[in-house]
Amino acid sequence: MTVGVDIAAVARVRAMLAGGNRFAERVFRPAEIAYCAAFRDPAPHFAARFSAKEATLKALHVGLGLPPATRRLRDIEVCRSTGAPQLLLHNRLLTRARRLGITGAALSLSHDGDYAVAYVLLAGTEGVRT
């Protein structure tokens, strides 16, 4: 089992979103953008998802600073049809998770006021080795 946690300042994410669509399109998948954009104030929802992506990288022991970080962030998708949010991994991060023996994930998101936080737990039948 391995965990990752991250906190994001909503104002920082709001500022990145104000610069146009480039940030959102480089970091989030279309379904995530549509979900967040449906809210009157989408910034806290984007911030929570950004935190989830960084927390997932931490749980996978992948450094955010390693190139190409933005592509790695897009390889993590936060889905929420009903109930609790769920993680979907794509491409290289899915391959890494499988190599680590990860078979399940739990995600918790919260945002209130100035901050958004995410907690990710990754578990496997054989434990997680890095």
PDB file of C-alpha atoms in Angstrom:
ATOM      1  CA  MET A   1       0.000   0.000   0.000  1.00  0.00           C
ATOM      2  CA  THR A   2       1.199   3.512  -0.744  1.00  0.00           C
ATOM      3  CA  VAL A   3      -0.330   6.941  -0.200  1.00  0.00           C
ATOM      4  CA  GLY A   4      -0.041  10.444  -1.581  1.00  0.00           C
ATOM      5  CA  VAL A   5      -1.510  13.705  -0.358  1.00  0.00           C
ATOM      6  CA  ASP A   6      -1.470  17.176  -1.851  1.00  0.00           C
ATOM      7  CA  ILE A   7      -2.946  20.591  -1.156  1.00  0.00           C
ATOM      8  CA  ALA A   8      -3.478  23.326  -3.748  1.00  0.00           C
ATOM      9  CA  ALA A   9      -4.270  27.000  -3.380  1.00  0.00           C
ATOM     10  CA  VAL A  10      -7.503  27.685  -5.251  1.00  0.00           C
ATOM     11  CA  ALA A  11      -6.282  31.211  -6.105  1.00  0.00           C
ATOM     12  CA  ARG A  12      -3.188  29.795  -7.817  1.00  0.00           C
ATOM     13  CA  VAL A  13      -5.283  27.462  -9.959  1.00  0.00           C
ATOM     14  CA  ARG A  14      -7.767  30.265 -10.667  1.00  0.00           C
ATOM     15  CA  ALA A  15      -4.891  32.442 -11.930  1.00  0.00           C
ATOM     16  CA  MET A  16      -3.653  29.662 -14.220  1.00  0.00           C
ATOM     17  CA  LEU A  17      -7.172  29.198 -15.595  1.00  0.00           C
ATOM     18  CA  ALA A  18      -7.501  32.949 -16.207  1.00  0.00           C
ATOM     19  CA  GLY A  19      -4.629  32.763 -18.672  1.00  0.00           C
ATOM     20  CA  GLY A  20      -6.820  30.945 -21.202  1.00  0.00           C
ATOM     21  CA  ASN A  21      -7.524  27.313 -22.009  1.00  0.00           C
ATOM     22  CA  ARG A  22      -3.892  26.235 -22.323  1.00  0.00           C
ATOM     23  CA  PHE A  23      -3.433  25.208 -18.674  1.00  0.00           C
ATOM     24  CA  ALA A  24      -6.695  23.245 -18.528  1.00  0.00           C
ATOM     25  CA  GLU A  25      -6.090  21.491 -21.843  1.00  0.00           C
ATOM     26  CA  ARG A  26      -2.518  20.508 -20.920  1.00  0.00           C
ATOM     27  CA  VAL A  27      -3.393  19.165 -17.463  1.00  0.00           C
ATOM     28  CA  PHE A  28      -6.980  17.881 -17.609  1.00  0.00           C
ATOM     29  CA  ARG A  29      -8.858  15.480 -19.852  1.00  0.00           C
ATOM     30  CA  PRO A  30     -11.992  16.671 -21.691  1.00  0.00           C
ATOM     31  CA  ALA A  31     -14.400  14.979 -19.254  1.00  0.00           C
ATOM     32  CA  GLU A  32     -12.666  16.659 -16.295  1.00  0.00           C
ATOM     33  CA  ILE A  33     -12.867  20.063 -17.981  1.00  0.00           C
ATOM     34  CA  ALA A  34     -16.562  19.571 -18.743  1.00  0.00           C
ATOM     35  CA  TYR A  35     -17.291  18.477 -15.164  1.00  0.00           C
ATOM     36  CA  CYS A  36     -15.531  21.458 -13.580  1.00  0.00           C
ATOM     37  CA  ALA A  37     -16.836  23.988 -16.111  1.00  0.00           C
ATOM     38  CA  ALA A  38     -20.418  23.048 -15.209  1.00  0.00           C
ATOM     39  CA  PHE A  39     -20.039  24.768 -11.819  1.00  0.00           C
ATOM     40  CA  ARG A  40     -20.615  28.482 -11.265  1.00  0.00           C
ATOM     41  CA  ASP A  41     -17.105  28.680  -9.807  1.00  0.00           C
ATOM     42  CA  PRO A  42     -15.019  25.957 -11.464  1.00  0.00           C
ATOM     43  CA  ALA A  43     -11.672  26.884  -9.842  1.00  0.00           C
ATOM     44  CA  PRO A  44     -12.123  24.880  -6.585  1.00  0.00           C
ATOM     45  CA  HIS A  45     -13.091  21.801  -8.604  1.00  0.00           C
ATOM     46  CA  PHE A  46     -10.082  22.166 -10.903  1.00  0.00           C
ATOM     47  CA  ALA A  47      -7.864  22.708  -7.836  1.00  0.00           C
ATOM     48  CA  ALA A  48      -9.128  19.509  -6.188  1.00  0.00           C
ATOM     49  CA  ARG A  49      -8.440  17.535  -9.355  1.00  0.00           C
ATOM     50  CA  PHE A  50      -5.002  19.110  -9.707  1.00  0.00           C
ATOM     51  CA  SER A  51      -4.258  18.023  -6.120  1.00  0.00           C
ATOM     52  CA  ALA A  52      -5.491  14.515  -6.926  1.00  0.00           C
ATOM     53  CA  LYS A  53      -3.105  14.300  -9.859  1.00  0.00           C
ATOM     54  CA  GLU A  54      -0.116  15.443  -7.785  1.00  0.00           C
ATOM     55  CA  ALA A  55      -1.087  13.127  -4.907  1.00  0.00           C
ATOM     56  CA  THR A  56      -1.288  10.222  -7.358  1.00  0.00           C
ATOM     57  CA  LEU A  57       2.194  10.983  -8.701  1.00  0.00           C
ATOM     58  CA  LYS A  58       3.471  11.002  -5.117  1.00  0.00           C
ATOM     59  CA  ALA A  59       1.802   7.661  -4.392  1.00  0.00           C
ATOM     60  CA  LEU A  60       3.383   6.232  -7.559  1.00  0.00           C
ATOM     61  CA  HIS A  61       6.768   7.698  -6.560  1.00  0.00           C
ATOM     62  CA  VAL A  62       6.955   9.689  -9.792  1.00  0.00           C
ATOM     63  CA  GLY A  63       8.517  13.139  -9.551  1.00  0.00           C
ATOM     64  CA  LEU A  64       6.362  15.921 -10.960  1.00  0.00           C
ATOM     65  CA  GLY A  65       9.462  17.751 -12.153  1.00  0.00           C
ATOM     66  CA  LEU A  66      10.539  14.976 -14.507  1.00  0.00           C
ATOM     67  CA  PRO A  67       9.695  15.715 -18.163  1.00  0.00           C
ATOM     68  CA  PRO A  68       7.085  15.606 -19.574  1.00  0.00           C
ATOM     69  CA  ALA A  69       5.174  16.363 -16.372  1.00  0.00           C
ATOM     70  CA  THR A  70       2.089  17.792 -18.057  1.00  0.00           C
ATOM     71  CA  ARG A  71       1.607  14.642 -20.085  1.00  0.00           C
ATOM     72  CA  ARG A  72       1.868  12.631 -16.892  1.00  0.00           C
ATOM     73  CA  LEU A  73      -0.812  14.802 -15.283  1.00  0.00           C
ATOM     74  CA  ARG A  74      -3.144  14.098 -18.214  1.00  0.00           C
ATOM     75  CA  ASP A  75      -2.468  10.389 -17.673  1.00  0.00           C
ATOM     76  CA  ILE A  76      -4.380  10.723 -14.393  1.00  0.00           C
ATOM     77  CA  GLU A  77      -8.129  11.241 -14.685  1.00  0.00           C
ATOM     78  CA  VAL A  78     -10.556  11.980 -11.877  1.00  0.00           C
ATOM     79  CA  CYS A  79     -14.007  10.624 -12.713  1.00  0.00           C
ATOM     80  CA  ARG A  80     -17.181  11.231 -10.830  1.00  0.00           C
ATOM     81  CA  SER A  81     -20.434   9.931 -12.234  1.00  0.00           C
ATOM     82  CA  THR A  82     -22.179   9.245  -8.933  1.00  0.00           C
ATOM     83  CA  GLY A  83     -20.871   8.963  -5.419  1.00  0.00           C
ATOM     84  CA  ALA A  84     -17.188   9.082  -4.587  1.00  0.00           C
ATOM     85  CA  PRO A  85     -14.615  10.276  -7.124  1.00  0.00           C
ATOM     86  CA  GLN A  86     -12.522   7.611  -8.805  1.00  0.00           C
ATOM     87  CA  LEU A  87      -9.076   7.530 -10.385  1.00  0.00           C
ATOM     88  CA  LEU A  88      -8.400   6.311 -13.888  1.00  0.00           C
ATOM     89  CA  LEU A  89      -4.800   5.942 -14.998  1.00  0.00           C
ATOM     90  CA  HIS A  90      -3.759   6.026 -18.634  1.00  0.00           C
ATOM     91  CA  ASN A  91      -0.677   5.310 -20.741  1.00  0.00           C
ATOM     92  CA  ARG A  92       2.685   5.241 -18.913  1.00  0.00           C
ATOM     93  CA  LEU A  93       1.196   5.730 -15.462  1.00  0.00           C
ATOM     94  CA  LEU A  94      -1.156   2.782 -15.949  1.00  0.00           C
ATOM     95  CA  THR A  95       1.848   0.703 -17.008  1.00  0.00           C
ATOM     96  CA  ARG A  96       3.787   1.853 -13.929  1.00  0.00           C
ATOM     97  CA  ALA A  97       0.869   1.024 -11.615  1.00  0.00           C
ATOM     98  CA  ARG A  98       0.598  -2.459 -13.088  1.00  0.00           C
ATOM     99  CA  ARG A  99       4.355  -2.962 -12.742  1.00  0.00           C
ATOM    100  CA  LEU A 100       4.086  -1.967  -9.069  1.00  0.00           C
ATOM    101  CA  GLY A 101       1.305  -4.526  -8.552  1.00  0.00           C
ATOM    102  CA  ILE A 102      -1.370  -1.923  -7.855  1.00  0.00           C
ATOM    103  CA  THR A 103      -4.845  -3.376  -8.152  1.00  0.00           C
ATOM    104  CA  GLY A 104      -6.999  -0.730  -6.496  1.00  0.00           C
ATOM    105  CA  ALA A 105      -7.201   2.936  -5.623  1.00  0.00           C
ATOM    106  CA  ALA A 106      -9.137   5.132  -3.226  1.00  0.00           C
ATOM    107  CA  LEU A 107      -9.430   8.889  -3.644  1.00  0.00           C
ATOM    108  CA  SER A 108     -10.762  11.566  -1.333  1.00  0.00           C
ATOM    109  CA  LEU A 109     -11.159  15.198  -2.429  1.00  0.00           C
ATOM    110  CA  SER A 110     -12.133  18.268  -0.456  1.00  0.00           C
ATOM    111  CA  HIS A 111     -12.152  21.999  -1.065  1.00  0.00           C
ATOM    112  CA  ASP A 112     -13.141  24.809   1.243  1.00  0.00           C
ATOM    113  CA  GLY A 113     -12.351  28.460   0.846  1.00  0.00           C
ATOM    114  CA  ASP A 114      -8.777  29.032  -0.259  1.00  0.00           C
ATOM    115  CA  TYR A 115      -7.586  25.416  -0.491  1.00  0.00           C
ATOM    116  CA  ALA A 116      -8.295  22.058  -2.096  1.00  0.00           C
ATOM    117  CA  VAL A 117      -6.824  18.796  -0.843  1.00  0.00           C
ATOM    118  CA  ALA A 118      -6.616  15.259  -2.190  1.00  0.00           C
ATOM    119  CA  TYR A 119      -5.650  11.978  -0.549  1.00  0.00           C
ATOM    120  CA  VAL A 120      -4.826   8.938  -2.686  1.00  0.00           C
ATOM    121  CA  LEU A 121      -4.356   5.381  -1.450  1.00  0.00           C
ATOM    122  CA  LEU A 122      -3.030   2.772  -3.880  1.00  0.00           C
ATOM    123  CA  ALA A 123      -3.152  -0.885  -2.905  1.00  0.00           C
ATOM    124  CA  GLY A 124      -2.051  -4.152  -4.438  1.00  0.00           C
ATOM    125  CA  THR A 125      -2.365  -7.824  -3.734  1.00  0.00           C
ATOM    126  CA  GLU A 126       1.407  -8.217  -3.358  1.00  0.00           C
ATOM    127  CA  GLY A 127       2.150  -4.840  -1.803  1.00  0.00           C
ATOM    128  CA  VAL A 128       3.789  -2.005  -3.647  1.00  0.00           C
ATOM    129  CA  ARG A 129       7.492  -2.075  -4.445  1.00  0.00           C
ATOM    130  CA  THR A 130       9.409   0.815  -5.941  1.00  0.00           C
TER     131      THR A 130
END
